[in-house]
Amino acid sequence: MITLYLFIFLPFIFACIVPLLYKYLNRQVHTGWFVLVVPLSILIYLLTFIPAVASGETFEYTFSWIPSLGIHITSYVDGLGLLFGLLISGVGALVILYSIFYMSKVREALHNFYIYLLMFMGAMLGLVFSDHLLAFYGFWELTSVSSFLLISYWYERKSSRQGAMKSMLITVFGGFGMLAGFIMLIMMADTYSIRELIANMDVIQGHSLFIPAMLCILLGAFTKSAQFPFSIWLPDAMEAPTPVSSYLHSATMVKAGIYLVARMTPIFGGSPVWFWIVSGVGIITLLYGSLTALRQTDLKPLLAYSTISQLGLIMSLLGIGSLAVYFGPGESGTVFTVATFAALFHLFNHSTFKGSLFMVVGIIDHETGRRDIRYLGGLMHVMPITFTIALVGGLSMAGLPPFNGFLSKEMFFAAVLDVSKAGIFGLNSIGALFPVIAWVASIFTFVYCMIFVLKTFGGKYHPERLNRKVHEAPIGMLIAPMVLGLLVVLVFFFPNVLGKYILAPALTAVLPMMTVSSYDLKISAWHGINYELLMTLGVILLGGLLYMAKKRWLPTARKFPQGWTLNHFFNEGLLSAERWSASLTNRYMTGSLRHYLLYIFVFFVLLLLGSLLWFHGIRFDFSDNAMINIFDAGLVICMVISALTVLLAANRIVAIVALGALGYMVSMFFVIFRAPDLALTQMVVETVTTVLFLLCFYHLPKLKRTIERISFKWTNLVVSIAVGLTVTVLGLSANGHKLFEPITSFFENSYKLAGAKNIVNAILVDFRGFDTMLEISVLTIAGLGVYVLIRQRSKRGKEHEAE
Amino acid sequence: MDTLIVILVGILVTIGTYLILSRHLLRIVLGTSIIGHAVNLLIITSGGLKTGGPPLLGERNANFTDAIPQALVLTAIVINFAVTALVLVLCYRAYQGFGTDDLEHLRGEEHE
């Protein structure tokens, strides 16, 4: 099975060769022709899996990546992965074929385009065939990154960059949420493998992290699949080249979230929270997308909102299908299994018709230079083939026979009718909303499909509105949408071939506990007169009426207030976050040294006093105190006085002399404390320091001798008293805690060990000589620093003079 | 005696902190010097005061004061001196460069 591995990584490997091909061969052959080989060979390879997977086999291959941490890249092929794999490689091949004719060989940076596209394809294949959660996450983010690169392909346009940034922010936000959810899952079940998670679902369902993990994972799925309210990035991603929109933003990447929900259904499916969030958000997205699509005049955003709406449909079907996990095998379970089946079916159908519709828009854009329906019209006779494809795709999207959208729409209606009668999870009271919302949304879907097809191709032809001579697209550009359109029709007439060989094994992967016979999963175009059919008839009737009367209500609908759109909230949110953080930073980062010192001192006091109080560390013990005699008391008083003089002096010289006095008194204390070396050093150092001070400030002609009297500030006083108090308390408490005997007695052997009678000196140069060496370095560095500072000044001075 | 020195240290730290929080560079250097003295005294005190003779073996003392804090403080004094000297020259250069030693006037300009 190492070949499976090879095929997943084939796009990445090929992406490395693309620049060479582009550099040396692009003049002769469009680079896309070489790239086309990759998805085609993957498609053919994956097709060989169908018989085995349909008979219930699965395949796996593990490549150890970080074995010590249990991280492997496990490729696992089952029905669901295969369905997605076929879509990715199949639509990928068609999109690359289309792009060969769409992207100019001369004007575009094709190597960038195909590298990003191959990167995306490999990431997506890795994603759907991953069994390891962390590998899954890795591929997931790689799809975000490659999508970012593709959206900003024309990076010189501002709107491309903004769209790319928005999609990056939203999908990566969700991706992080998903990672958190995955980590919770890993903690709960102690495994990285999705299959082992499903096997251990009893442990997971009883765990307290069950709901948080579910919410985090759903966040990832909803942001990726553009569910309400995270859908705003998808319309802005339409700034990408049309093949990209067709591939990423209708057929593959936006279905990664659907894939995730389907994969996680066996784990979370039985829970009411899962059901309500997935199907509720799905059905809201369905309604929101179809309503917003009506207001669009640009064809690509219209299709983007319709994608959002259709993804909502699939999502709500998956939510309804998760009830099968609750009911388990049995009659009512089977009913909801059909809903999951419908979800997978519509997933396939949507990829076919939406892919072709995007390509149609690309053709219109390419041939007329316009995408706005206010300029288009009457193209039916000019572009008959394109019109036929658009009609097939549009009617399929609207849910009309004889196209595959009809079948999945009927199954969708059946599912929402079933769920309103399920009678669990509080569905009795508001369950009736499901069919109503679904029906209303379907009417709007019908209307925008009609707008899409008829406003573009119907009506009068206005050549003066278009800035070039319009004619039918070249045949190469039409092949890919034609193949997709053909699939749309073929699936309608032979749905059960697809159902039996591809969808049924995928269903087994989503709901492994259900044993549903193939009879229940028969898709039939005609199943008698029932509610579903009546609903579809109602959709056509009301939708038709609404379309006829659109001149009355559509302009009003388009005047929806800008302040209430989700985009507005997102942009304002970003701006205010920036403003808020800037003002917060500016508030405390004042640039004043005094403020920063105040923060430091306040934290010092709070932390030290706080922890002293918290750990009961304050203990005073005065028993070891030595006696105080008159000299000591006098010295202490003199020191306080001279320190105060330093503080209050208005004259520099006075302050410096008082500081010197303080230093000499410290050396007197060293005398009292029986520290002769210290006293000596302190005396010398103090003298030199004072001389330095005096040199510095006496021999400066510009500097005034006097300084302003120190200004009084309450905060400074309070803070400095608190600091002093903290130090005092700390010092006293430290003296109160004698933990063990000092090790001084060892150094009293200094004569025996080091041949020295002066213990302090022996410690400095013998026992702890290393300190002394570094201390000498400090002194040297300081000396060099002083020298450089002075030298540099004189150089600068000369330069100034020269100027 | 130990308690008295610790209280003295507290007072010196208070005064030093107040000086550091002022606006003038020179006062900040003075404040750090005072705090340096206070810390040296605190280190010496933590070894116990007046417990014996000076740590010289030639003297016929029964016991000595703790020699380790003394060695530590000796190192600290020298380093303190080095840093003070450098900072002083820096202050002097700052004054030369900007014509003021008032920190409020020395605030960094926007977008520097």
Coordinates of C-alpha atoms in Angstrom, one line a residue, chain A residues 35-574:
Chain A
V35 CA 0.2 19.3 -14.3
L36 CA -2.9 17.6 -15.7
V37 CA -1.1 14.3 -15.5
V38 CA -1.1 14.4 -11.7
P39 CA -4.9 14.4 -10.9
L40 CA -5.6 12.1 -13.8
S41 CA -3.2 9.4 -12.6
I42 CA -4.5 9.9 -9.0
L43 CA -8.1 9.6 -10.3
I44 CA -7.3 6.4 -12.2
Y45 CA -5.5 5.0 -9.3
L46 CA -8.4 5.7 -6.9
L47 CA -10.9 4.3 -9.3
T48 CA -9.3 0.9 -8.9
F49 CA -10.2 1.0 -5.3
I50 CA -14.0 1.2 -5.9
P51 CA -14.8 -2.6 -6.2
A52 CA -12.9 -3.5 -3.1
V53 CA -14.2 -0.6 -1.0
A54 CA -17.7 -1.3 -2.2
S55 CA -17.5 -4.8 -0.9
G56 CA -16.5 -3.4 2.5
E57 CA -12.7 -3.6 2.5
T58 CA -10.6 -0.8 3.9
F59 CA -6.9 -0.1 3.3
E60 CA -4.3 1.5 5.4
Y61 CA -0.7 2.3 5.3
T62 CA 1.3 3.8 8.2
F63 CA 4.4 5.9 7.8
S64 CA 6.2 6.6 11.1
W65 CA 7.0 10.2 11.4
I66 CA 7.8 10.9 15.1
P67 CA 7.5 7.4 16.5
S68 CA 8.6 8.4 20.0
L69 CA 5.6 10.6 20.3
G70 CA 3.3 8.2 18.6
I71 CA 2.9 10.5 15.6
H72 CA 2.5 8.8 12.3
I73 CA 1.0 9.7 9.0
T74 CA -1.6 7.0 8.6
S75 CA -3.3 6.8 5.3
Y76 CA -6.7 5.1 5.5
V77 CA -9.0 4.4 2.6
D78 CA -12.7 3.8 3.3
G79 CA -15.8 4.8 1.5
L80 CA -16.0 8.4 2.8
G81 CA -12.3 9.1 2.0
L82 CA -12.7 7.5 -1.4
L83 CA -15.7 9.6 -2.2
F84 CA -13.8 12.8 -1.4
G85 CA -10.7 11.5 -3.1
L86 CA -12.5 10.9 -6.3
L87 CA -14.1 14.4 -6.1
I88 CA -10.8 16.0 -5.4
S89 CA -8.9 14.2 -8.2
G90 CA -11.8 14.3 -10.7
V91 CA -12.8 17.9 -10.3
G92 CA -9.1 18.7 -10.0
A93 CA -8.4 17.2 -13.4
L94 CA -11.3 19.1 -15.0
V95 CA -10.3 22.3 -13.3
I96 CA -6.7 22.0 -14.5
L97 CA -8.0 21.3 -18.0
Y98 CA -10.2 24.3 -17.8
S99 CA -7.4 26.5 -16.4
I100 CA -5.2 25.6 -19.4
F101 CA -7.6 27.6 -21.6
Y102 CA -8.6 30.1 -19.0
M103 CA -5.1 31.2 -17.7
S104 CA -3.0 33.0 -20.3
K105 CA 0.3 31.4 -21.1
V106 CA 1.9 34.7 -21.6
R107 CA 0.5 37.1 -19.1
E108 CA 0.1 34.9 -16.0
A109 CA 2.7 33.6 -13.5
L110 CA 1.6 30.0 -14.2
H111 CA 4.3 28.4 -12.1
N112 CA 2.9 30.1 -9.0
F113 CA -0.6 29.1 -9.9
Y114 CA 0.1 25.5 -10.4
I115 CA 2.4 25.1 -7.4
Y116 CA -0.3 26.5 -5.2
L117 CA -2.9 24.4 -6.8
L118 CA -0.9 21.2 -6.5
M119 CA -0.1 22.1 -2.9
F120 CA -3.8 22.4 -2.2
M121 CA -4.6 19.2 -4.0
G122 CA -2.0 17.2 -2.0
A123 CA -3.2 18.8 1.2
M124 CA -6.8 18.0 0.5
L125 CA -5.9 14.4 -0.4
G126 CA -3.9 14.0 2.7
L127 CA -6.7 15.4 4.7
V128 CA -9.4 13.0 3.5
F129 CA -7.1 10.0 3.8
S130 CA -5.7 10.8 7.2
D131 CA -6.5 8.6 10.1
H132 CA -4.1 10.4 12.5
L133 CA -5.6 13.5 14.1
L134 CA -2.4 15.6 14.1
A135 CA -1.6 14.7 10.5
F136 CA -5.2 15.6 9.7
Y137 CA -4.7 19.0 11.4
G138 CA -1.5 19.5 9.5
F139 CA -3.1 18.9 6.1
W140 CA -6.1 21.0 7.2
E141 CA -3.9 24.1 7.8
L142 CA -2.0 23.4 4.6
T143 CA -5.3 23.7 2.8
S144 CA -5.9 27.1 4.5
V145 CA -2.4 28.3 3.5
S146 CA -2.7 27.2 -0.1
S147 CA -6.1 28.7 -0.3
F148 CA -4.7 31.9 1.0
L149 CA -2.0 31.9 -1.6
L150 CA -4.5 31.1 -4.4
I151 CA -7.0 33.8 -3.4
S152 CA -4.2 36.4 -3.4
Y153 CA -2.9 35.1 -6.7
W154 CA -3.3 38.5 -8.3
Y155 CA -1.6 40.1 -5.3
E156 CA -1.3 43.5 -6.9
R157 CA -5.0 43.9 -6.4
K158 CA -6.1 45.2 -3.0
S159 CA -9.4 43.3 -3.0
S160 CA -7.5 40.0 -3.5
R161 CA -5.2 40.7 -0.6
Q162 CA -8.1 41.6 1.6
G163 CA -10.1 38.6 0.7
A164 CA -7.1 36.4 1.3
M165 CA -6.5 37.9 4.7
K166 CA -10.1 37.5 5.7
S167 CA -10.3 33.9 4.7
M168 CA -7.0 33.2 6.4
L169 CA -8.1 34.8 9.7
I170 CA -11.4 33.0 9.8
T171 CA -10.2 29.6 8.7
V172 CA -7.1 29.6 10.9
F173 CA -9.2 30.8 13.8
G174 CA -11.4 27.8 13.3
G175 CA -8.4 25.5 12.7
F176 CA -7.0 26.4 16.1
G177 CA -10.3 25.7 17.7
M178 CA -10.3 22.3 16.0
L179 CA -6.8 21.6 17.2
A180 CA -7.9 22.3 20.7
G181 CA -10.8 19.9 20.2
F182 CA -8.6 17.2 18.8
I183 CA -6.2 17.5 21.8
M184 CA -9.2 17.1 24.1
L185 CA -10.2 14.0 22.1
I186 CA -6.7 12.6 22.4
M187 CA -6.7 13.2 26.1
M188 CA -10.1 11.5 26.5
A189 CA -9.4 8.4 24.6
D190 CA -5.5 8.3 24.7
T191 CA -5.2 7.6 21.0
Y192 CA -4.5 9.6 17.9
S193 CA -6.4 7.4 15.5
I194 CA -9.8 8.3 14.4
R195 CA -10.8 4.7 14.1
E196 CA -9.7 3.9 17.6
L197 CA -11.6 7.0 18.8
I198 CA -14.7 5.6 17.3
A199 CA -14.0 2.2 19.0
N200 CA -13.6 4.0 22.3
M201 CA -16.6 6.2 22.0
D202 CA -18.1 4.9 25.3
V203 CA -15.2 6.5 27.2
I204 CA -15.5 9.7 25.2
Q205 CA -19.3 10.1 25.6
G206 CA -19.1 9.8 29.4
H207 CA -16.2 12.3 29.7
S208 CA -16.6 15.8 31.0
L209 CA -14.6 17.2 28.0
F210 CA -17.1 15.7 25.6
I211 CA -19.1 18.9 25.0
P212 CA -16.1 21.3 24.9
A213 CA -14.3 19.0 22.4
M214 CA -17.4 18.9 20.3
L215 CA -17.8 22.6 20.2
C216 CA -14.2 23.2 19.3
I217 CA -14.2 20.7 16.5
L218 CA -17.5 22.2 15.2
L219 CA -15.9 25.6 15.2
G220 CA -13.3 24.3 12.8
A221 CA -15.8 22.6 10.6
F222 CA -18.1 25.6 10.5
T223 CA -15.4 28.1 9.6
K224 CA -14.0 26.0 6.9
S225 CA -17.3 25.2 5.4
A226 CA -18.5 28.8 5.6
Q227 CA -21.4 28.2 7.9
F228 CA -23.3 31.0 9.5
P229 CA -21.9 33.3 10.8
F230 CA -18.4 32.4 9.6
S231 CA -19.6 32.5 6.0
I232 CA -18.3 36.0 5.2
W233 CA -14.9 34.9 3.9
L234 CA -16.3 32.8 1.0
P235 CA -17.8 35.7 -1.1
D236 CA -14.6 37.7 -0.7
A237 CA -12.6 34.7 -1.8
M238 CA -14.1 35.2 -5.2
E239 CA -11.2 37.5 -6.0
A240 CA -9.3 34.3 -6.8
P241 CA -9.1 33.2 -10.5
T242 CA -12.3 31.4 -11.5
P243 CA -10.7 27.9 -11.7
V244 CA -9.7 28.4 -8.1
S245 CA -13.2 29.4 -7.1
S246 CA -14.6 26.5 -8.9
Y247 CA -12.2 24.0 -7.4
L248 CA -11.6 25.3 -3.8
H249 CA -14.6 27.3 -3.1
S250 CA -17.3 25.1 -4.4
A251 CA -16.1 21.5 -4.8
T252 CA -13.4 20.7 -2.4
M253 CA -12.0 22.9 0.4
V254 CA -15.4 24.1 1.7
K255 CA -16.4 20.5 1.9
A256 CA -13.5 19.8 4.3
G257 CA -15.8 20.9 7.1
I258 CA -18.5 18.6 5.9
Y259 CA -16.0 15.8 5.8
L260 CA -14.9 16.6 9.4
V261 CA -18.5 16.6 10.6
A262 CA -19.2 13.3 8.8
R263 CA -16.0 11.8 10.2
M264 CA -16.9 12.8 13.7
T265 CA -20.6 11.7 13.5
P266 CA -20.0 8.2 15.0
I267 CA -18.3 9.9 18.0
F268 CA -20.6 12.8 18.7
G269 CA -23.7 11.8 16.7
G270 CA -26.0 10.6 19.5
S271 CA -25.8 13.8 21.5
P272 CA -28.7 16.3 21.3
V273 CA -26.1 19.2 21.4
W274 CA -24.5 17.9 18.2
F275 CA -27.8 17.4 16.5
W276 CA -29.1 20.9 17.3
I277 CA -25.9 22.7 16.5
V278 CA -25.2 20.9 13.2
S279 CA -28.7 20.8 11.8
G280 CA -29.7 24.2 13.3
V281 CA -26.6 26.1 12.0
G282 CA -27.0 24.2 8.7
I283 CA -30.5 25.2 8.2
I284 CA -29.9 28.8 9.2
T285 CA -27.0 28.9 6.8
L286 CA -29.3 27.5 4.1
L287 CA -31.8 30.3 4.6
Y288 CA -29.2 33.0 5.0
G289 CA -27.3 32.0 1.9
S290 CA -30.3 31.8 -0.3
L291 CA -31.6 35.1 0.8
T292 CA -28.3 36.9 0.4
A293 CA -27.6 35.3 -3.0
L294 CA -30.8 37.1 -4.2
R295 CA -29.3 40.4 -3.5
Q296 CA -26.1 39.9 -5.5
T297 CA -25.7 41.3 -9.0
D298 CA -22.2 40.0 -9.6
L299 CA -22.3 36.4 -10.7
K300 CA -19.4 35.1 -8.6
P301 CA -20.7 36.3 -5.3
L302 CA -24.1 35.1 -6.2
L303 CA -22.6 31.6 -6.7
A304 CA -20.6 32.0 -3.5
Y305 CA -23.7 32.7 -1.5
S306 CA -25.4 29.8 -3.2
T307 CA -22.5 27.6 -2.2
I308 CA -22.9 28.8 1.4
S309 CA -26.6 27.9 1.2
Q310 CA -26.0 24.5 -0.3
L311 CA -23.3 23.7 2.2
G312 CA -25.9 24.6 4.9
L313 CA -28.2 22.1 3.3
I314 CA -25.6 19.3 3.5
M315 CA -24.7 20.3 7.0
S316 CA -28.3 20.2 8.2
L317 CA -28.7 16.8 6.5
L318 CA -25.7 15.5 8.4
G319 CA -27.2 16.8 11.6
I320 CA -30.4 15.1 10.9
G321 CA -28.6 11.9 9.9
S322 CA -26.7 11.9 13.3
L323 CA -30.0 11.0 14.9
A324 CA -29.4 7.5 13.4
V325 CA -26.6 7.2 16.0
Y326 CA -29.1 7.9 18.7
F327 CA -31.7 5.5 17.5
G328 CA -29.3 2.8 16.5
P329 CA -30.1 0.0 14.1
G330 CA -33.9 -0.3 13.8
E331 CA -36.7 1.2 11.9
S332 CA -36.4 4.8 13.1
G333 CA -32.7 4.6 12.8
T334 CA -32.9 3.6 9.2
V335 CA -35.1 6.6 8.4
F336 CA -32.3 9.0 9.5
T337 CA -29.6 6.9 7.9
V338 CA -31.3 7.9 4.7
A339 CA -30.7 11.6 5.6
T340 CA -27.0 11.0 5.9
F341 CA -27.2 9.2 2.6
A342 CA -28.9 12.2 1.1
A343 CA -26.2 14.4 2.5
L344 CA -23.5 12.4 0.8
F345 CA -25.5 12.3 -2.4
H346 CA -26.1 16.1 -2.4
L347 CA -22.4 16.6 -1.6
F348 CA -21.5 14.8 -4.8
N349 CA -24.2 16.5 -6.8
H350 CA -23.3 19.9 -5.6
S351 CA -19.7 19.4 -6.6
T352 CA -20.8 18.6 -10.1
F353 CA -23.2 21.3 -10.8
K354 CA -21.5 24.1 -8.8
G355 CA -18.2 23.3 -10.4
S356 CA -19.7 23.6 -13.9
L357 CA -21.6 26.8 -12.9
F358 CA -18.4 28.5 -11.8
M359 CA -16.7 27.4 -15.0
V360 CA -19.6 28.9 -16.9
V361 CA -19.2 32.2 -15.1
G362 CA -15.5 32.1 -15.9
I363 CA -16.4 31.6 -19.6
I364 CA -18.8 34.5 -19.5
D365 CA -16.2 36.7 -17.8
H366 CA -13.5 35.6 -20.2
E367 CA -15.6 36.2 -23.3
T368 CA -17.6 39.3 -22.4
G369 CA -15.4 41.0 -19.8
R370 CA -18.4 41.4 -17.5
R371 CA -19.7 39.4 -14.6
D372 CA -22.5 41.8 -13.5
I373 CA -26.0 40.6 -14.5
R374 CA -27.0 44.2 -15.0
Y375 CA -24.8 44.4 -18.1
L376 CA -25.4 40.9 -19.3
G377 CA -28.4 39.4 -21.1
G378 CA -29.4 37.7 -24.3
L379 CA -26.3 35.5 -24.5
M380 CA -28.4 32.5 -25.3
H381 CA -27.9 32.7 -29.0
V382 CA -24.4 33.9 -28.9
M383 CA -23.1 31.2 -26.6
P384 CA -25.5 28.2 -27.0
I385 CA -23.3 25.6 -25.5
T386 CA -22.4 27.7 -22.5
F387 CA -26.1 28.4 -22.1
T388 CA -27.0 24.7 -22.1
I389 CA -24.4 23.9 -19.5
A390 CA -25.6 26.8 -17.3
L391 CA -29.2 25.7 -17.7
V392 CA -28.4 22.1 -16.7
G393 CA -26.4 23.3 -13.7
G394 CA -28.9 26.0 -12.7
L395 CA -31.9 23.8 -12.9
S396 CA -30.1 21.1 -11.0
M397 CA -29.2 23.6 -8.3
A398 CA -32.9 24.7 -8.2
G399 CA -33.9 21.1 -7.7
L400 CA -35.7 20.4 -10.9
P401 CA -36.0 17.1 -12.8
P402 CA -34.4 15.7 -14.9
F403 CA -31.2 16.7 -13.0
N404 CA -29.5 15.2 -10.0
G405 CA -30.3 18.2 -7.8
F406 CA -33.9 17.1 -7.9
L407 CA -33.2 13.7 -6.4
S408 CA -31.2 15.1 -3.5
K409 CA -33.6 17.9 -2.9
E410 CA -36.4 15.4 -2.7
M411 CA -34.4 13.4 -0.2
F412 CA -33.7 16.6 1.7
F413 CA -37.4 17.3 2.0
A414 CA -38.1 13.8 3.1
A415 CA -35.4 14.1 5.8
V416 CA -36.8 17.4 7.2
L417 CA -40.3 16.0 7.2
D418 CA -39.0 12.9 9.1
V419 CA -37.1 15.0 11.7
S420 CA -40.2 17.1 12.5
K421 CA -41.8 13.8 13.5
A422 CA -38.9 12.3 15.4
G423 CA -40.3 13.4 18.8
I424 CA -36.9 13.6 20.6
F425 CA -34.6 16.3 21.7
G426 CA -37.5 18.8 22.0
L427 CA -38.3 18.4 18.4
N428 CA -42.1 18.2 19.1
S429 CA -42.4 21.9 19.8
I430 CA -40.2 23.5 17.1
G431 CA -39.5 20.6 14.9
A432 CA -42.1 21.8 12.4
L433 CA -39.8 24.8 11.7
F434 CA -37.4 22.5 9.8
P435 CA -39.6 21.7 6.8
V436 CA -40.9 25.3 6.7
I437 CA -37.4 26.9 6.6
A438 CA -36.2 24.3 4.2
W439 CA -39.1 25.0 1.9
V440 CA -38.8 28.7 2.0
A441 CA -35.1 28.5 1.4
S442 CA -35.8 26.3 -1.6
I443 CA -38.1 28.8 -3.0
F444 CA -35.4 31.5 -2.8
T445 CA -32.9 29.0 -4.3
F446 CA -35.2 28.5 -7.2
V447 CA -35.5 32.3 -7.7
Y448 CA -31.8 33.0 -7.7
C449 CA -31.2 30.1 -10.0
M450 CA -33.7 31.6 -12.4
I451 CA -32.0 35.0 -12.0
F452 CA -28.7 33.4 -12.7
V453 CA -29.7 31.6 -15.9
L454 CA -32.3 34.0 -17.3
K455 CA -30.8 37.3 -16.5
T456 CA -27.5 36.2 -18.1
F457 CA -28.7 34.3 -21.1
G458 CA -32.3 35.4 -21.5
G459 CA -33.8 38.7 -22.4
K460 CA -32.3 41.1 -25.0
Y461 CA -28.8 41.1 -26.2
H462 CA -27.0 44.4 -25.6
P463 CA -23.7 44.3 -27.4
E464 CA -23.0 48.0 -26.6
R465 CA -22.8 47.2 -22.9
L466 CA -20.0 44.8 -23.4
N467 CA -16.6 46.0 -24.2
R468 CA -15.6 43.3 -26.7
K469 CA -17.0 41.2 -29.5
V470 CA -18.7 38.2 -27.9
H471 CA -18.5 34.7 -29.3
E472 CA -18.7 31.2 -28.1
A473 CA -15.8 30.0 -25.9
P474 CA -13.1 27.8 -27.3
I475 CA -13.8 24.1 -27.2
G476 CA -11.1 23.4 -24.7
M477 CA -12.7 25.6 -22.1
L478 CA -16.0 24.0 -22.6
I479 CA -14.9 20.4 -22.1
A480 CA -14.6 20.5 -18.4
P481 CA -18.1 22.1 -17.7
M482 CA -19.6 19.8 -20.3
V483 CA -18.2 16.7 -18.5
L484 CA -19.7 18.0 -15.2
G485 CA -23.0 18.8 -16.9
L486 CA -23.1 15.3 -18.4
L487 CA -22.6 13.9 -14.9
V488 CA -25.4 16.0 -13.6
V489 CA -27.8 14.4 -16.1
L490 CA -26.3 10.9 -15.9
V491 CA -26.6 10.8 -12.1
F492 CA -30.3 11.6 -12.5
F493 CA -30.9 8.7 -14.7
F494 CA -28.6 6.2 -13.1
P495 CA -28.4 7.3 -9.5
N496 CA -28.1 3.8 -8.0
V497 CA -24.8 3.0 -9.7
L498 CA -23.3 5.9 -7.9
G499 CA -25.3 5.0 -4.8
K500 CA -24.2 1.4 -4.6
Y501 CA -20.5 1.7 -5.5
I502 CA -19.5 5.0 -3.9
L503 CA -22.2 6.4 -1.6
A504 CA -23.1 3.3 0.3
P505 CA -19.5 2.5 1.4
A506 CA -19.2 6.2 2.4
L507 CA -22.4 5.9 4.4
T508 CA -20.9 2.8 6.2
A509 CA -17.9 5.0 7.1
V510 CA -20.1 7.7 8.5
L511 CA -22.5 5.5 10.4
P512 CA -20.5 2.2 11.0
M513 CA -23.1 1.0 13.5
M514 CA -25.9 0.9 11.1
T515 CA -26.7 -2.1 9.0
V516 CA -28.9 -0.8 6.2
S517 CA -29.8 -3.0 3.3
S518 CA -29.2 -1.5 -0.1
Y519 CA -33.0 -1.7 -0.7
D520 CA -33.5 1.2 1.7
L521 CA -31.0 3.3 -0.1
K522 CA -32.5 3.0 -3.5
I523 CA -32.7 6.4 -5.1
S524 CA -35.8 6.7 -7.2
A525 CA -36.8 9.6 -9.4
W526 CA -40.4 8.8 -9.1
H527 CA -41.8 7.5 -5.8
G528 CA -45.5 8.3 -6.1
I529 CA -47.3 11.5 -5.1
N530 CA -46.2 12.4 -1.6
Y531 CA -45.4 15.5 0.5
E532 CA -41.9 15.9 -1.0
L533 CA -43.2 16.1 -4.5
L534 CA -45.9 18.5 -3.5
M535 CA -43.3 20.6 -1.8
T536 CA -41.2 20.7 -5.0
L537 CA -44.3 21.6 -7.0
G538 CA -44.9 24.4 -4.5
V539 CA -41.3 25.6 -4.9
I540 CA -41.7 25.8 -8.7
L541 CA -45.0 27.5 -8.5
L542 CA -44.2 30.1 -5.8
G543 CA -40.6 30.5 -7.1
G544 CA -41.9 31.1 -10.6
L545 CA -44.4 33.7 -9.3
L546 CA -41.7 35.4 -7.3
Y547 CA -39.4 35.5 -10.3
M548 CA -42.1 37.1 -12.4
A549 CA -42.8 39.7 -9.8
K550 CA -39.1 40.3 -9.1
K551 CA -39.2 43.9 -10.4
R552 CA -41.5 44.8 -7.5
W553 CA -39.5 43.4 -4.6
L554 CA -35.9 42.8 -5.7
P555 CA -34.8 46.4 -5.6
T556 CA -36.1 46.7 -2.1
A557 CA -34.4 43.6 -1.1
R558 CA -31.1 44.9 -2.5
K559 CA -31.3 48.0 -0.3
F560 CA -30.5 45.9 2.8
P561 CA -28.8 48.2 5.3
Q562 CA -25.0 47.9 5.1
G563 CA -24.7 48.4 8.8
W564 CA -26.4 45.1 9.5
T565 CA -24.3 42.8 7.3
L566 CA -21.9 40.3 8.9
N567 CA -19.1 41.8 6.9
H568 CA -19.7 45.1 8.5
F569 CA -19.5 43.5 11.9
F570 CA -16.3 41.7 11.0
N571 CA -14.6 44.8 9.6
E572 CA -15.7 46.9 12.5
G573 CA -14.6 44.3 14.9
L574 CA -11.2 44.1 13.4

